[in-house]
Short mmCIF file of C-alpha atoms and ligand atoms in Angstrom, two decimals:
data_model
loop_
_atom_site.label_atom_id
_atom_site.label_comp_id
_atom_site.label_asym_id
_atom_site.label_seq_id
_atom_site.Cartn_x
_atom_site.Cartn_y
_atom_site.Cartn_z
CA UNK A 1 33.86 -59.83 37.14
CA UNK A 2 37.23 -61.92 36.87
CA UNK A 3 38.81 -60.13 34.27
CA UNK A 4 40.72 -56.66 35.07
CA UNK A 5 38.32 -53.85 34.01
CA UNK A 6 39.79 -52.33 30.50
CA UNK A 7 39.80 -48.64 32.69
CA UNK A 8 42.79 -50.33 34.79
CA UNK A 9 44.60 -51.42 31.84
CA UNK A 10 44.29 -48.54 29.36
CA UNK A 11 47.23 -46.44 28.70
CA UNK A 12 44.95 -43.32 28.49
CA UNK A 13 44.80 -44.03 32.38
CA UNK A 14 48.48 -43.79 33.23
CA UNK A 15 48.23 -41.31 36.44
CA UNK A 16 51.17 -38.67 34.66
CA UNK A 17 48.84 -38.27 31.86
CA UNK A 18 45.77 -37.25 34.08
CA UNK A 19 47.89 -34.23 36.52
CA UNK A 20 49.09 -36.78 39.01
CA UNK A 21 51.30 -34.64 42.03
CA UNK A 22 53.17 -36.63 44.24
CA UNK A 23 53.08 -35.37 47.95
CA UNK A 24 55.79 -37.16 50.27
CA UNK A 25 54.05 -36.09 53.51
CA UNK A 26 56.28 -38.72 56.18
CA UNK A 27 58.62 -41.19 55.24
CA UNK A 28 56.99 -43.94 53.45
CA UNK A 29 53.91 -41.76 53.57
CA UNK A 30 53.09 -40.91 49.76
CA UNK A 31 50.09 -38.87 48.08
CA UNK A 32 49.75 -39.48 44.44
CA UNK A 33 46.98 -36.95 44.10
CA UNK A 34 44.12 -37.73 41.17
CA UNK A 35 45.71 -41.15 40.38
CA UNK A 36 42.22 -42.96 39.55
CA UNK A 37 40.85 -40.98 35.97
CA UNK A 38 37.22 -39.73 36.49
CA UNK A 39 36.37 -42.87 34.71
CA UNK A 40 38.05 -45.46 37.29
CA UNK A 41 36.54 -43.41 39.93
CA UNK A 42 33.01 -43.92 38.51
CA UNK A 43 33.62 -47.70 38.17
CA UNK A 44 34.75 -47.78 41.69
CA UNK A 45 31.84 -46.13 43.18
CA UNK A 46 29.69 -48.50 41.22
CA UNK A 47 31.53 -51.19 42.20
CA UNK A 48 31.13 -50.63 45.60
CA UNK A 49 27.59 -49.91 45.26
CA UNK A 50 27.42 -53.87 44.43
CA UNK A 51 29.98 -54.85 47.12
CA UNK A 52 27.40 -53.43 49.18
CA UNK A 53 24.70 -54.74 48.23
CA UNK A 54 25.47 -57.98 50.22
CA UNK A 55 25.63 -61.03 51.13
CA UNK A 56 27.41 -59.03 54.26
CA UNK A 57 25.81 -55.44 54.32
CA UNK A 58 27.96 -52.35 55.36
CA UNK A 59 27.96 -52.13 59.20
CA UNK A 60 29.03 -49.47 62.10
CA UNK A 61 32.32 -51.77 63.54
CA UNK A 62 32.25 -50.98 67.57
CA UNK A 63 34.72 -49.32 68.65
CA UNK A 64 35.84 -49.14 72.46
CA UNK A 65 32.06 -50.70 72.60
CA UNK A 66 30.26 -48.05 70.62
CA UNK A 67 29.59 -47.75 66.58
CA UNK A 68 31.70 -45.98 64.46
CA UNK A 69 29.65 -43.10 62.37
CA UNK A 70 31.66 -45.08 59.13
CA UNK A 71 29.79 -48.19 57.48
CA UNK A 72 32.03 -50.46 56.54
CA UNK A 73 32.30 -53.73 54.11
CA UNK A 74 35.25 -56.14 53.83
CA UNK A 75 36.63 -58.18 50.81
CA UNK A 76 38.70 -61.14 51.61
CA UNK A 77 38.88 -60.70 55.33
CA UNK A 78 36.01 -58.97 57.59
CA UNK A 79 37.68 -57.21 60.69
CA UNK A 80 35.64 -58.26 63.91
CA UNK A 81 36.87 -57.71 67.64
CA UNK A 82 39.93 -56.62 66.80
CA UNK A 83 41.12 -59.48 64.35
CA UNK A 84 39.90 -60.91 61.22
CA UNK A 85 37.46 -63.71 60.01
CA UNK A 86 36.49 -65.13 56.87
CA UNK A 87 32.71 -64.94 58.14
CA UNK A 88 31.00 -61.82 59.41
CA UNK A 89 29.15 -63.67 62.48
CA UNK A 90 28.96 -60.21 64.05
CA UNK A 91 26.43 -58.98 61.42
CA UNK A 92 24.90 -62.00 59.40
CA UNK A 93 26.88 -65.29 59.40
CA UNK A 94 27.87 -65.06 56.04
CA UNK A 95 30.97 -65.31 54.28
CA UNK A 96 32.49 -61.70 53.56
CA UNK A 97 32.99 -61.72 48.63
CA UNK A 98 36.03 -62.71 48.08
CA UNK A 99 38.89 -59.91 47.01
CA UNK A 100 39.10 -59.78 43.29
CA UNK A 101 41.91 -60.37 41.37
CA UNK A 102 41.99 -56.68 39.33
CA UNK A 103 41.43 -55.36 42.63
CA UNK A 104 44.79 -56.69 44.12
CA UNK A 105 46.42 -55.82 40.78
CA UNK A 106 45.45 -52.42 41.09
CA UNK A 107 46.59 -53.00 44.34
CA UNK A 108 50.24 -54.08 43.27
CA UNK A 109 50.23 -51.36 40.36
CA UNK A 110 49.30 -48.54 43.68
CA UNK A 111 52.12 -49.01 45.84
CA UNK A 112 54.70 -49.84 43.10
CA UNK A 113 54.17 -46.52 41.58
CA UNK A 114 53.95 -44.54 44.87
CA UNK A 115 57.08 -46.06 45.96
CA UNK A 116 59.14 -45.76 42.62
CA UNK A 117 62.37 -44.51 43.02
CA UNK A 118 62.24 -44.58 46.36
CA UNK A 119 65.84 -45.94 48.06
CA UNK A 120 64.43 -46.52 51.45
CA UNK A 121 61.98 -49.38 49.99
CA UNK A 122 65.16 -50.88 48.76
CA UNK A 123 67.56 -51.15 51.56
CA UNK A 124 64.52 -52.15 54.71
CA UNK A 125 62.11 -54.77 54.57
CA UNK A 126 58.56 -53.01 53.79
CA UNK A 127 57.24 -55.79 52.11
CA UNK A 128 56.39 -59.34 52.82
CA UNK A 129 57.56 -60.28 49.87
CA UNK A 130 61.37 -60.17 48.60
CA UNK A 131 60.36 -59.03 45.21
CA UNK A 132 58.89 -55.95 47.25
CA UNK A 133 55.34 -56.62 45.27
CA UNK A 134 52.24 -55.51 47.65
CA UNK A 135 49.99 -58.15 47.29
CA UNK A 136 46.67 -57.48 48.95
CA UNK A 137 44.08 -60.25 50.76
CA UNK A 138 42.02 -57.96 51.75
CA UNK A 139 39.57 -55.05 51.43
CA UNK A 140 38.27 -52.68 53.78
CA UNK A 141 35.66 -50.41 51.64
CA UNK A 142 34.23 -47.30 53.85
CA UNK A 143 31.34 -45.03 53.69
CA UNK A 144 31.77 -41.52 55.73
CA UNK A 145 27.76 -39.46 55.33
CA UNK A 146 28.85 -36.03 55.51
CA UNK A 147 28.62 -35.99 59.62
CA UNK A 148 30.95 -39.31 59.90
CA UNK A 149 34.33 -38.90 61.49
CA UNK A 150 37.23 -41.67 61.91
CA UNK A 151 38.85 -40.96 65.39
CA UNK A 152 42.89 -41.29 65.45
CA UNK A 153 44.37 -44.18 65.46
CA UNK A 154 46.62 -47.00 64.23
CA UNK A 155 45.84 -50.36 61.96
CA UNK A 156 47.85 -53.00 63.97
CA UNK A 157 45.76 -56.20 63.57
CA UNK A 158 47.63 -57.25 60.33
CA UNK A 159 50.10 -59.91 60.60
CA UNK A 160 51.76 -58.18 58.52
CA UNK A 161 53.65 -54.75 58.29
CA UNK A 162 53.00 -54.58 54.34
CA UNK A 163 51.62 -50.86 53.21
CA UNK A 164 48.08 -50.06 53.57
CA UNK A 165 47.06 -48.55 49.89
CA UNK A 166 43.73 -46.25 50.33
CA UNK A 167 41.98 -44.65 47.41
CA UNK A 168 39.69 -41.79 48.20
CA UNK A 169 35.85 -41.16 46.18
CA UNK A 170 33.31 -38.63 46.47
CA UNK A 171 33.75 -35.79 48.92
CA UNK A 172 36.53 -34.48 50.13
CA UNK A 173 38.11 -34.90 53.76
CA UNK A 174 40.18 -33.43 55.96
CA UNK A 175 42.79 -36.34 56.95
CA UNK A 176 45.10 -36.08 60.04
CA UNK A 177 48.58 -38.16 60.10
CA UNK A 178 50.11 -37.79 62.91
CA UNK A 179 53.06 -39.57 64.39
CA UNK A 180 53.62 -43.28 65.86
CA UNK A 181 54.12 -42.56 69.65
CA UNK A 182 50.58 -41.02 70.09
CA UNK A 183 47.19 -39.50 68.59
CA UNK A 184 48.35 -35.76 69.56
CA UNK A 185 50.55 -33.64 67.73
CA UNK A 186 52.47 -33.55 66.21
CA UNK A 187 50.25 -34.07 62.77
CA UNK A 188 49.64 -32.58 59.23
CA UNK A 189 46.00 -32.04 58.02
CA UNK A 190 45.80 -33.29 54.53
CA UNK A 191 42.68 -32.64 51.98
CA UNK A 192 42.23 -36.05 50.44
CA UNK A 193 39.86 -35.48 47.17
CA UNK A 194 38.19 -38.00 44.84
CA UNK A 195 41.02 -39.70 43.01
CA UNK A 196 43.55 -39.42 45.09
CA UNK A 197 45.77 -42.56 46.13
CA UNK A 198 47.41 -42.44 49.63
CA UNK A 199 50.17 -45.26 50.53
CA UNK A 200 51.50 -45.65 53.88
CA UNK A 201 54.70 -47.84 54.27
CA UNK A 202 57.63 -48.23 56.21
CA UNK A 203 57.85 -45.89 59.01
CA UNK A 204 54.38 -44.42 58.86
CA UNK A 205 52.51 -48.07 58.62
CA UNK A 206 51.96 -47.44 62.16
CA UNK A 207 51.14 -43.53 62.59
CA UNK A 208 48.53 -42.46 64.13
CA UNK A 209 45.73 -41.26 61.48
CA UNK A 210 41.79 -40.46 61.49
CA UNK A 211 39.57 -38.49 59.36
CA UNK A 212 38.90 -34.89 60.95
CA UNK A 213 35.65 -33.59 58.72
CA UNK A 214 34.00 -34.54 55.49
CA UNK A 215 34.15 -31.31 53.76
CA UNK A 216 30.46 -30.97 52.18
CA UNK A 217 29.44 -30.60 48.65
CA UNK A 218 32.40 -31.65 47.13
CA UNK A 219 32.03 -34.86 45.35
CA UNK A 220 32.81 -34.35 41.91
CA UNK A 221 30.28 -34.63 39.06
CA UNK A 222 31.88 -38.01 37.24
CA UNK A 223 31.60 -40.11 40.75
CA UNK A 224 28.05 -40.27 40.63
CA UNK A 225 28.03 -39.95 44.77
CA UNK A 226 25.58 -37.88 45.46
CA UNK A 227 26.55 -37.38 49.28
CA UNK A 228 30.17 -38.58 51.50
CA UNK A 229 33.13 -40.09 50.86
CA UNK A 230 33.92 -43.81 49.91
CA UNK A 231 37.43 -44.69 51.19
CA UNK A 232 38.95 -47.90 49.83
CA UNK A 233 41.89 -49.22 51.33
CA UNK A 234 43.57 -52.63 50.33
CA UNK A 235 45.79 -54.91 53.23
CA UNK A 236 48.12 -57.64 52.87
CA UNK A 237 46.75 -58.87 56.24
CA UNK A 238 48.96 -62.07 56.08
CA UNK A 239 46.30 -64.61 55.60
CA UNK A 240 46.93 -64.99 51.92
CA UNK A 241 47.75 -69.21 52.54
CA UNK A 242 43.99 -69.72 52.63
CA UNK A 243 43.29 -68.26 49.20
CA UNK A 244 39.65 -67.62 48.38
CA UNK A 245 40.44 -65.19 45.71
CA UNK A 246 38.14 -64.95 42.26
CA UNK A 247 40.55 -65.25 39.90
C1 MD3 B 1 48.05 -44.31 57.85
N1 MD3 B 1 40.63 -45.19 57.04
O1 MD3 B 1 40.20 -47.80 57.50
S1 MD3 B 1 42.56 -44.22 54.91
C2 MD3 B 1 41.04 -47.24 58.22
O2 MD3 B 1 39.86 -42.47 55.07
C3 MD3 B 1 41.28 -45.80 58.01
O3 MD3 B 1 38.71 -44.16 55.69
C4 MD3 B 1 40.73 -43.79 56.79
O4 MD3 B 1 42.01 -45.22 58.72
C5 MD3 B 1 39.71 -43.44 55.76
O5 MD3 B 1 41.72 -47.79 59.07
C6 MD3 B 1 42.07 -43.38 56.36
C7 MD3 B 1 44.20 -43.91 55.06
C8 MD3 B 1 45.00 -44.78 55.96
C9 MD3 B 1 44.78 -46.13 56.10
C10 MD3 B 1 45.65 -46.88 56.84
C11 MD3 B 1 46.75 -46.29 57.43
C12 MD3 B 1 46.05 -44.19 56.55
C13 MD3 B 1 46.96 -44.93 57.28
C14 MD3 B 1 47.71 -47.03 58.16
C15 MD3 B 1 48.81 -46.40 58.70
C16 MD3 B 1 48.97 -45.04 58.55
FE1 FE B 2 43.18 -46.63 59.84
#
């Protein structure tokens, strides 16, 4: 698909007239609860269904040397050892789809919104670019069953320090954000529910963060996921001068 879905274009789909809440949980740290309409969310879970479906198949990344309970597929940029390759030579030696172009537009759309009206983004440099677009390369699409847990941690093999956009599907979680200097307190536990967009910019790019518990039997009707939680989350990992983009 090359052209932006109609469901990402449609005015119908503007996030005010669906019950979006805005949640400013840390500087630069901004829920936009039920952003994606039941529709979008659908498409997304469908999508990723085919994402999945190869050439590079969802794996368990290691982590300190063991696998992570998530599966995880990349668009754009598969993250191996710690940094990121074109080619997933840890799993099957192909080449990881390329990121889409609606995808980074929905992308761009994300953080503009969560960050509108917002001086901070205006004064410091939170963005790559000067016109303080997010621009994406990259895709990191998770699966959580409902025993899968994310540890806490911090995303620090982009080159750059661009927000990290993440769209929750399916079942609920219980997220943790917790500060920069460590993974112990202090943190706020955050439901994240199907829909819901989380950006995390500025001072939080580099918080501490896992996912605590997949809260069972709550993935609602219009996903079409029977069981767990798809987390999306798009990167501007700085590798955009080798474009391999399906535009
Ligand atoms: C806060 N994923 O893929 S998304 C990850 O729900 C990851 O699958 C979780 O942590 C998930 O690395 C959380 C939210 C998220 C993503 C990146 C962040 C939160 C973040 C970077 C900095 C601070
Ligand atoms: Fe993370």
């Amino acid at each position: 698909m090359n052209q932006t879905p109609e469901l990402f274009t449609l005015p119908e789909s503007l996030p005010h007239e669906q019950g979006e809440k805005r949640l400013e949980v840390a500087t630069g740290a901004v829920l936009l609860r039920n952003w994606l309409s039941p529709e979008q969310q659908l498409f997304l879970v469908n999508q990723f269904r085919r994402w999945a479906a190869g050439p590079v198949p969802p794996r368990r990344p290691l982590i300190y040397g063991k696998p992570m309970s998530v599966q995880s597929v990349s668009l754009g940029w598969h993250w191996q050892n710690y940094a990121y390759s074109r080619i997933a030579s840890d799993v099957n030696g192909e080449p990881v789809l390329p990121m889409p172009q609606w995808l980074i537009d929905v992308g761009t759309k994300a953080a503009a919104e969560a960050y509108a009206e917002y001086p901070e983004t205006a004064s410091a440099r939170w963005f790559t670019r000067e016109d303080n677009r997010f621009v994406a390369d990259s895709a990191l699409l998770n699966y959580y069953s409902p025993t899968a847990k994310m540890g806490m941690h911090q995303d620090k093999e982009e080159s750059t320090n661009d927000p990290v956009v993440s769209f929750s599907l399916g079942d609920s979680c219980t997220f943790r954000f917790g500060n920069t200097e460590n993974r112990n307190r202090p943190y706020q536990d955050v439901q994240l529910n199907s829909g819901d967009l989380f950006v995390f910019g500025g001072p939080s790019r580099y918080a501490y963060h896992g996912v605590m518990k997949i809260i069972p039997d709550t993935s609602p009707k219009h996903c079409d996921l029977a069981v767990g939680r798809i987390n999306i989350t798009l990167r501007n990992i700085g590798a955009s001068h080798d474009p391999h983009q399906d535009r």
